[in-house]
PDB file of C-alpha atoms in Angstrom:
ATOM      1  CA  TYR A   1     109.373 100.257 102.499  1.00 64.00           C
ATOM      2  CA  TYR A   2     108.961  97.000 101.608  1.00 65.00           C
ATOM      3  CA  GLY A   3     111.000  95.968 104.890  1.00 67.00           C
ATOM      4  CA  TYR A   4     113.866  93.566 103.264  1.00 69.00           C
ATOM      5  CA  ASN A   5     117.574  93.391 104.225  1.00 74.00           C
ATOM      6  CA  GLY A   6     116.669  92.966 108.000  1.00 76.00           C
ATOM      7  CA  LEU A   7     114.558  96.681 107.524  1.00 77.00           C
ATOM      8  CA  PHE A   8     111.508  97.474 108.693  1.00 83.00           C
ATOM      9  CA  LYS A   9     108.381  97.852 106.744  1.00 83.00           C
ATOM     10  CA  ASN A  10     107.312 101.786 106.935  1.00 87.00           C
ATOM     11  CA  VAL A  11     104.227 102.445 104.546  1.00 90.00           C
ATOM     12  CA  GLN A  12     104.630 106.561 105.613  1.00 92.00           C
ATOM     13  CA  ARG A  13     107.870 107.436 105.117  1.00 92.00           C
ATOM     14  CA  ALA A  14     107.520 105.547 101.837  1.00 93.00           C
ATOM     15  CA  ILE A  15     104.170 107.732 101.116  1.00 95.00           C
ATOM     16  CA  GLU A  16     106.497 110.987 102.289  1.00 96.00           C
ATOM     17  CA  LEU A  17     109.477 109.908  99.777  1.00 95.00           C
ATOM     18  CA  TRP A  18     107.067 108.818  96.908  1.00 96.00           C
ATOM     19  CA  ARG A  19     105.496 112.165  97.508  1.00 97.00           C
ATOM     20  CA  GLU A  20     108.248 114.039  96.578  1.00 97.00           C
ATOM     21  CA  ALA A  21     109.533 112.093  94.261  1.00 97.00           C
ATOM     22  CA  ALA A  22     106.552 112.716  92.569  1.00 97.00           C
ATOM     23  CA  GLU A  23     106.653 116.651  92.803  1.00 97.00           C
ATOM     24  CA  LEU A  24     110.408 115.927  90.999  1.00 96.00           C
ATOM     25  CA  GLY A  25     108.345 113.974  87.724  1.00 94.00           C
ATOM     26  CA  SER A  26     108.845 110.506  89.187  1.00 96.00           C
ATOM     27  CA  ILE A  27     107.004 107.897  87.310  1.00 97.00           C
ATOM     28  CA  ASN A  28     107.340 105.201  89.845  1.00 96.00           C
ATOM     29  CA  ALA A  29     106.003 107.060  91.990  1.00 97.00           C
ATOM     30  CA  HIS A  30     103.167 108.040  90.697  1.00 98.00           C
ATOM     31  CA  PHE A  31     102.201 104.230  89.961  1.00 98.00           C
ATOM     32  CA  GLU A  32     103.106 103.843  93.309  1.00 97.00           C
ATOM     33  CA  LEU A  33     100.942 106.533  94.952  1.00 98.00           C
ATOM     34  CA  GLY A  34      98.102 105.239  92.602  1.00 98.00           C
ATOM     35  CA  ASN A  35      98.541 101.807  94.259  1.00 97.00           C
ATOM     36  CA  LYS A  36      99.120 103.173  97.958  1.00 97.00           C
ATOM     37  CA  PHE A  37      95.184 105.349  97.349  1.00 98.00           C
ATOM     38  CA  ASP A  38      93.625 102.827  95.412  1.00 98.00           C
ATOM     39  CA  SER A  39      94.041 100.027  98.359  1.00 97.00           C
ATOM     40  CA  GLY A  40      94.284 102.884 101.090  1.00 96.00           C
ATOM     41  CA  GLU A  41      97.574 101.360 102.642  1.00 94.00           C
ATOM     42  CA  GLY A  42      98.885 103.992 104.346  1.00 93.00           C
ATOM     43  CA  VAL A  43      96.676 106.813 103.256  1.00 96.00           C
ATOM     44  CA  ILE A  44      92.749 107.134 103.256  1.00 97.00           C
ATOM     45  CA  GLN A  45      91.312 105.438 100.171  1.00 97.00           C
ATOM     46  CA  ASP A  46      90.539 107.761  97.600  1.00 98.00           C
ATOM     47  CA  LYS A  47      90.015 106.091  94.367  1.00 97.00           C
ATOM     48  CA  ALA A  48      90.345 109.677  92.321  1.00 98.00           C
ATOM     49  CA  LYS A  49      93.851 110.764  93.797  1.00 98.00           C
ATOM     50  CA  ALA A  50      94.879 106.542  92.348  1.00 98.00           C
ATOM     51  CA  VAL A  51      93.485 107.712  89.126  1.00 98.00           C
ATOM     52  CA  GLN A  52      95.518 111.131  89.091  1.00 98.00           C
ATOM     53  CA  HIS A  53      98.576 109.232  89.875  1.00 98.00           C
ATOM     54  CA  TRP A  54      97.891 106.464  87.402  1.00 98.00           C
ATOM     55  CA  GLU A  55      97.365 109.037  84.558  1.00 98.00           C
ATOM     56  CA  MET A  56     100.140 111.141  86.199  1.00 97.00           C
ATOM     57  CA  ALA A  57     102.685 108.171  85.225  1.00 97.00           C
ATOM     58  CA  ALA A  58     100.583 106.503  81.948  1.00 97.00           C
ATOM     59  CA  ILE A  59     101.094 110.415  80.045  1.00 96.00           C
ATOM     60  CA  GLN A  60     104.923 109.751  80.941  1.00 96.00           C
ATOM     61  CA  GLY A  61     104.626 106.210  79.351  1.00 94.00           C
ATOM     62  CA  ASP A  62     104.411 103.855  82.383  1.00 96.00           C
ATOM     63  CA  ILE A  63     102.598 100.745  80.870  1.00 95.00           C
ATOM     64  CA  GLU A  64     101.830  99.016  84.387  1.00 96.00           C
ATOM     65  CA  SER A  65      99.801 102.660  85.390  1.00 97.00           C
ATOM     66  CA  ARG A  66      97.604 102.493  82.071  1.00 97.00           C
ATOM     67  CA  ASN A  67      96.755  98.891  82.622  1.00 96.00           C
ATOM     68  CA  SER A  68      96.108  99.735  86.639  1.00 97.00           C
ATOM     69  CA  LEU A  69      93.316 102.391  84.771  1.00 98.00           C
ATOM     70  CA  GLY A  70      92.452  99.863  82.462  1.00 98.00           C
ATOM     71  CA  VAL A  71      91.271  97.129  85.482  1.00 97.00           C
ATOM     72  CA  ASN A  72      89.608 101.116  87.445  1.00 98.00           C
ATOM     73  CA  GLU A  73      87.637 101.389  84.701  1.00 98.00           C
ATOM     74  CA  ILE A  74      86.622  97.990  83.926  1.00 96.00           C
ATOM     75  CA  ASN A  75      85.372  98.053  87.967  1.00 96.00           C
ATOM     76  CA  ASN A  76      83.141 101.378  86.859  1.00 97.00           C
ATOM     77  CA  GLY A  77      81.569  99.634  84.162  1.00 96.00           C
ATOM     78  CA  ASN A  78      83.008 101.815  81.753  1.00 97.00           C
ATOM     79  CA  TYR A  79      84.293  98.649  79.425  1.00 97.00           C
ATOM     80  CA  GLU A  80      84.871 100.601  76.524  1.00 97.00           C
ATOM     81  CA  ARG A  81      87.456 103.299  77.942  1.00 97.00           C
ATOM     82  CA  ALA A  82      89.186 100.013  80.154  1.00 98.00           C
ATOM     83  CA  VAL A  83      89.421  98.206  76.482  1.00 97.00           C
ATOM     84  CA  LYS A  84      91.466 101.566  75.551  1.00 97.00           C
ATOM     85  CA  HIS A  85      93.743 101.593  78.673  1.00 97.00           C
ATOM     86  CA  PHE A  86      94.157  98.177  77.902  1.00 98.00           C
ATOM     87  CA  LEU A  87      95.226  97.958  74.299  1.00 97.00           C
ATOM     88  CA  ILE A  88      97.970 101.064  74.672  1.00 97.00           C
ATOM     89  CA  ALA A  89      99.852  98.815  77.140  1.00 97.00           C
ATOM     90  CA  ALA A  90      99.034  95.961  75.299  1.00 96.00           C
ATOM     91  CA  LYS A  91     101.212  97.520  71.679  1.00 96.00           C
ATOM     92  CA  MET A  92     103.395  98.818  74.283  1.00 95.00           C
ATOM     93  CA  GLY A  93     104.124  95.175  75.606  1.00 93.00           C
ATOM     94  CA  ASN A  94     102.177  94.827  78.742  1.00 94.00           C
ATOM     95  CA  GLU A  95     100.813  90.662  78.591  1.00 95.00           C
ATOM     96  CA  VAL A  96      98.951  91.465  82.026  1.00 96.00           C
ATOM     97  CA  ALA A  97      96.964  94.007  79.045  1.00 96.00           C
ATOM     98  CA  LEU A  98      96.996  91.713  76.335  1.00 96.00           C
ATOM     99  CA  GLY A  99      95.622  89.234  79.304  1.00 97.00           C
ATOM    100  CA  ASN A 100      92.734  91.408  80.765  1.00 97.00           C
ATOM    101  CA  VAL A 101      91.729  92.476  76.979  1.00 97.00           C
ATOM    102  CA  ASN A 102      91.363  88.514  76.118  1.00 97.00           C
ATOM    103  CA  LYS A 103      89.290  87.855  79.298  1.00 97.00           C
ATOM    104  CA  MET A 104      86.929  91.217  77.797  1.00 97.00           C
ATOM    105  CA  PHE A 105      86.463  89.634  74.357  1.00 97.00           C
ATOM    106  CA  ALA A 106      86.347  85.896  76.010  1.00 96.00           C
ATOM    107  CA  ASN A 107      82.833  87.756  78.069  1.00 96.00           C
ATOM    108  CA  GLY A 108      81.520  89.669  75.204  1.00 96.00           C
ATOM    109  CA  LEU A 109      82.889  92.636  76.548  1.00 96.00           C
ATOM    110  CA  ALA A 110      85.616  93.552  73.846  1.00 96.00           C
ATOM    111  CA  THR A 111      85.135  92.866  69.844  1.00 96.00           C
ATOM    112  CA  ARG A 112      87.358  90.463  68.048  1.00 96.00           C
ATOM    113  CA  GLU A 113      88.534  93.265  65.644  1.00 97.00           C
ATOM    114  CA  GLN A 114      90.245  94.340  69.273  1.00 97.00           C
ATOM    115  CA  TYR A 115      91.620  91.930  70.757  1.00 96.00           C
ATOM    116  CA  ALA A 116      93.623  91.235  67.380  1.00 96.00           C
ATOM    117  CA  GLU A 117      94.766  94.495  67.457  1.00 97.00           C
ATOM    118  CA  ALA A 118      96.339  93.805  70.971  1.00 96.00           C
ATOM    119  CA  LEU A 119      97.696  90.768  70.212  1.00 96.00           C
ATOM    120  CA  LYS A 120      99.269  92.522  66.694  1.00 97.00           C
ATOM    121  CA  GLY A 121     100.523  95.752  68.453  1.00 95.00           C
ATOM    122  CA  PHE A 122     101.628  93.083  71.441  1.00 95.00           C
ATOM    123  CA  GLN A 123     104.139  91.213  69.249  1.00 94.00           C
ATOM    124  CA  ASP A 124     105.531  94.405  67.434  1.00 93.00           C
ATOM    125  CA  SER A 125     105.978  95.429  70.506  1.00 92.00           C
ATOM    126  CA  VAL A 126     108.097  92.476  71.165  1.00 88.00           C
ATOM    127  CA  ASP A 127     109.531  91.696  67.914  1.00 87.00           C
ATOM    128  CA  GLU A 128     111.022  95.517  68.706  1.00 84.00           C
ATOM    129  CA  MET A 129     112.608  94.789  71.985  1.00 80.00           C
ATOM    130  CA  HIS A 130     114.333  91.664  70.066  1.00 73.00           C
ATOM    131  CA  SER A 131     118.093  91.156  69.328  1.00 72.00           C
ATOM    132  CA  GLN A 132     120.865  88.870  69.244  1.00 75.00           C
ATOM    133  CA  GLU A 133     122.726  90.904  72.082  1.00 78.00           C
ATOM    134  CA  ARG A 134     119.559  90.756  74.135  1.00 71.00           C
ATOM    135  CA  ASP A 135     119.065  87.402  73.445  1.00 74.00           C
ATOM    136  CA  GLU A 136     122.726  86.138  73.922  1.00 80.00           C
ATOM    137  CA  GLY A 137     122.745  88.238  77.124  1.00 80.00           C
ATOM    138  CA  THR A 138     119.205  86.420  78.055  1.00 77.00           C
ATOM    139  CA  THR A 139     121.187  83.005  77.394  1.00 83.00           C
ATOM    140  CA  VAL A 140     124.479  84.049  79.833  1.00 83.00           C
ATOM    141  CA  CYS A 141     122.058  85.576  82.638  1.00 83.00           C
ATOM    142  CA  ARG A 142     120.530  81.810  82.232  1.00 85.00           C
ATOM    143  CA  ASP A 143     123.697  79.848  82.136  1.00 84.00           C
ATOM    144  CA  VAL A 144     124.959  82.011  85.835  1.00 85.00           C
ATOM    145  CA  GLN A 145     122.235  81.027  86.880  1.00 85.00           C
ATOM    146  CA  ARG A 146     122.460  76.957  86.714  1.00 87.00           C
ATOM    147  CA  GLU A 147     125.912  77.040  87.585  1.00 87.00           C
ATOM    148  CA  GLU A 148     124.900  79.150  90.422  1.00 84.00           C
ATOM    149  CA  ILE A 149     122.229  76.385  90.823  1.00 86.00           C
ATOM    150  CA  ALA A 150     124.546  73.195  90.729  1.00 85.00           C
ATOM    151  CA  ARG A 151     126.548  75.309  93.520  1.00 84.00           C
ATOM    152  CA  GLU A 152     124.188  75.032  95.437  1.00 82.00           C
ATOM    153  CA  ILE A 153     122.786  71.589  94.943  1.00 85.00           C
ATOM    154  CA  ALA A 154     126.103  70.334  94.935  1.00 82.00           C
ATOM    155  CA  ASN A 155     127.011  72.262  98.910  1.00 82.00           C
ATOM    156  CA  ARG A 156     123.954  70.920  99.922  1.00 79.00           C
ATOM    157  CA  ASN A 157     125.027  67.598  99.332  1.00 84.00           C
ATOM    158  CA  ARG A 158     128.228  67.863 100.932  1.00 83.00           C
ATOM    159  CA  GLU A 159     126.788  68.695 103.481  1.00 79.00           C
ATOM    160  CA  SER A 160     124.237  65.895 104.110  1.00 70.00           C
TER     161      SER A 160
END
């Protein structure tokens, strides 16, 4: 779909494949189809179908779809429903949703209690994912990235 690695971007083929995958229960396919129906890229724009696909993915735990549902509710002026979607996503560790609750609070569309709930839920989710093994893995990845950057700089310096 994206046209990477020398391939041509083919939105229609991607939509066909996402539809097949969605029928088989793919959460990501529902999310992607929701985005396409929302934007109208490659399909006739249909906000109701976008919401249907995001709901299918959100019900299965997709936090990006849950956040998209919140944005859709804001666009429709349903601020209470938007906050509920963002709270769910923030409690699952979605930083964008946390930011959305923060913006709503700053604009008087969410309460201090709702923002506090989002912050606590987000932090609990982050703490839950924290482990020594994850920290060690992150350190190793950073070290490898630094080594690759250093090699690239050294190669450029030799070439100049």
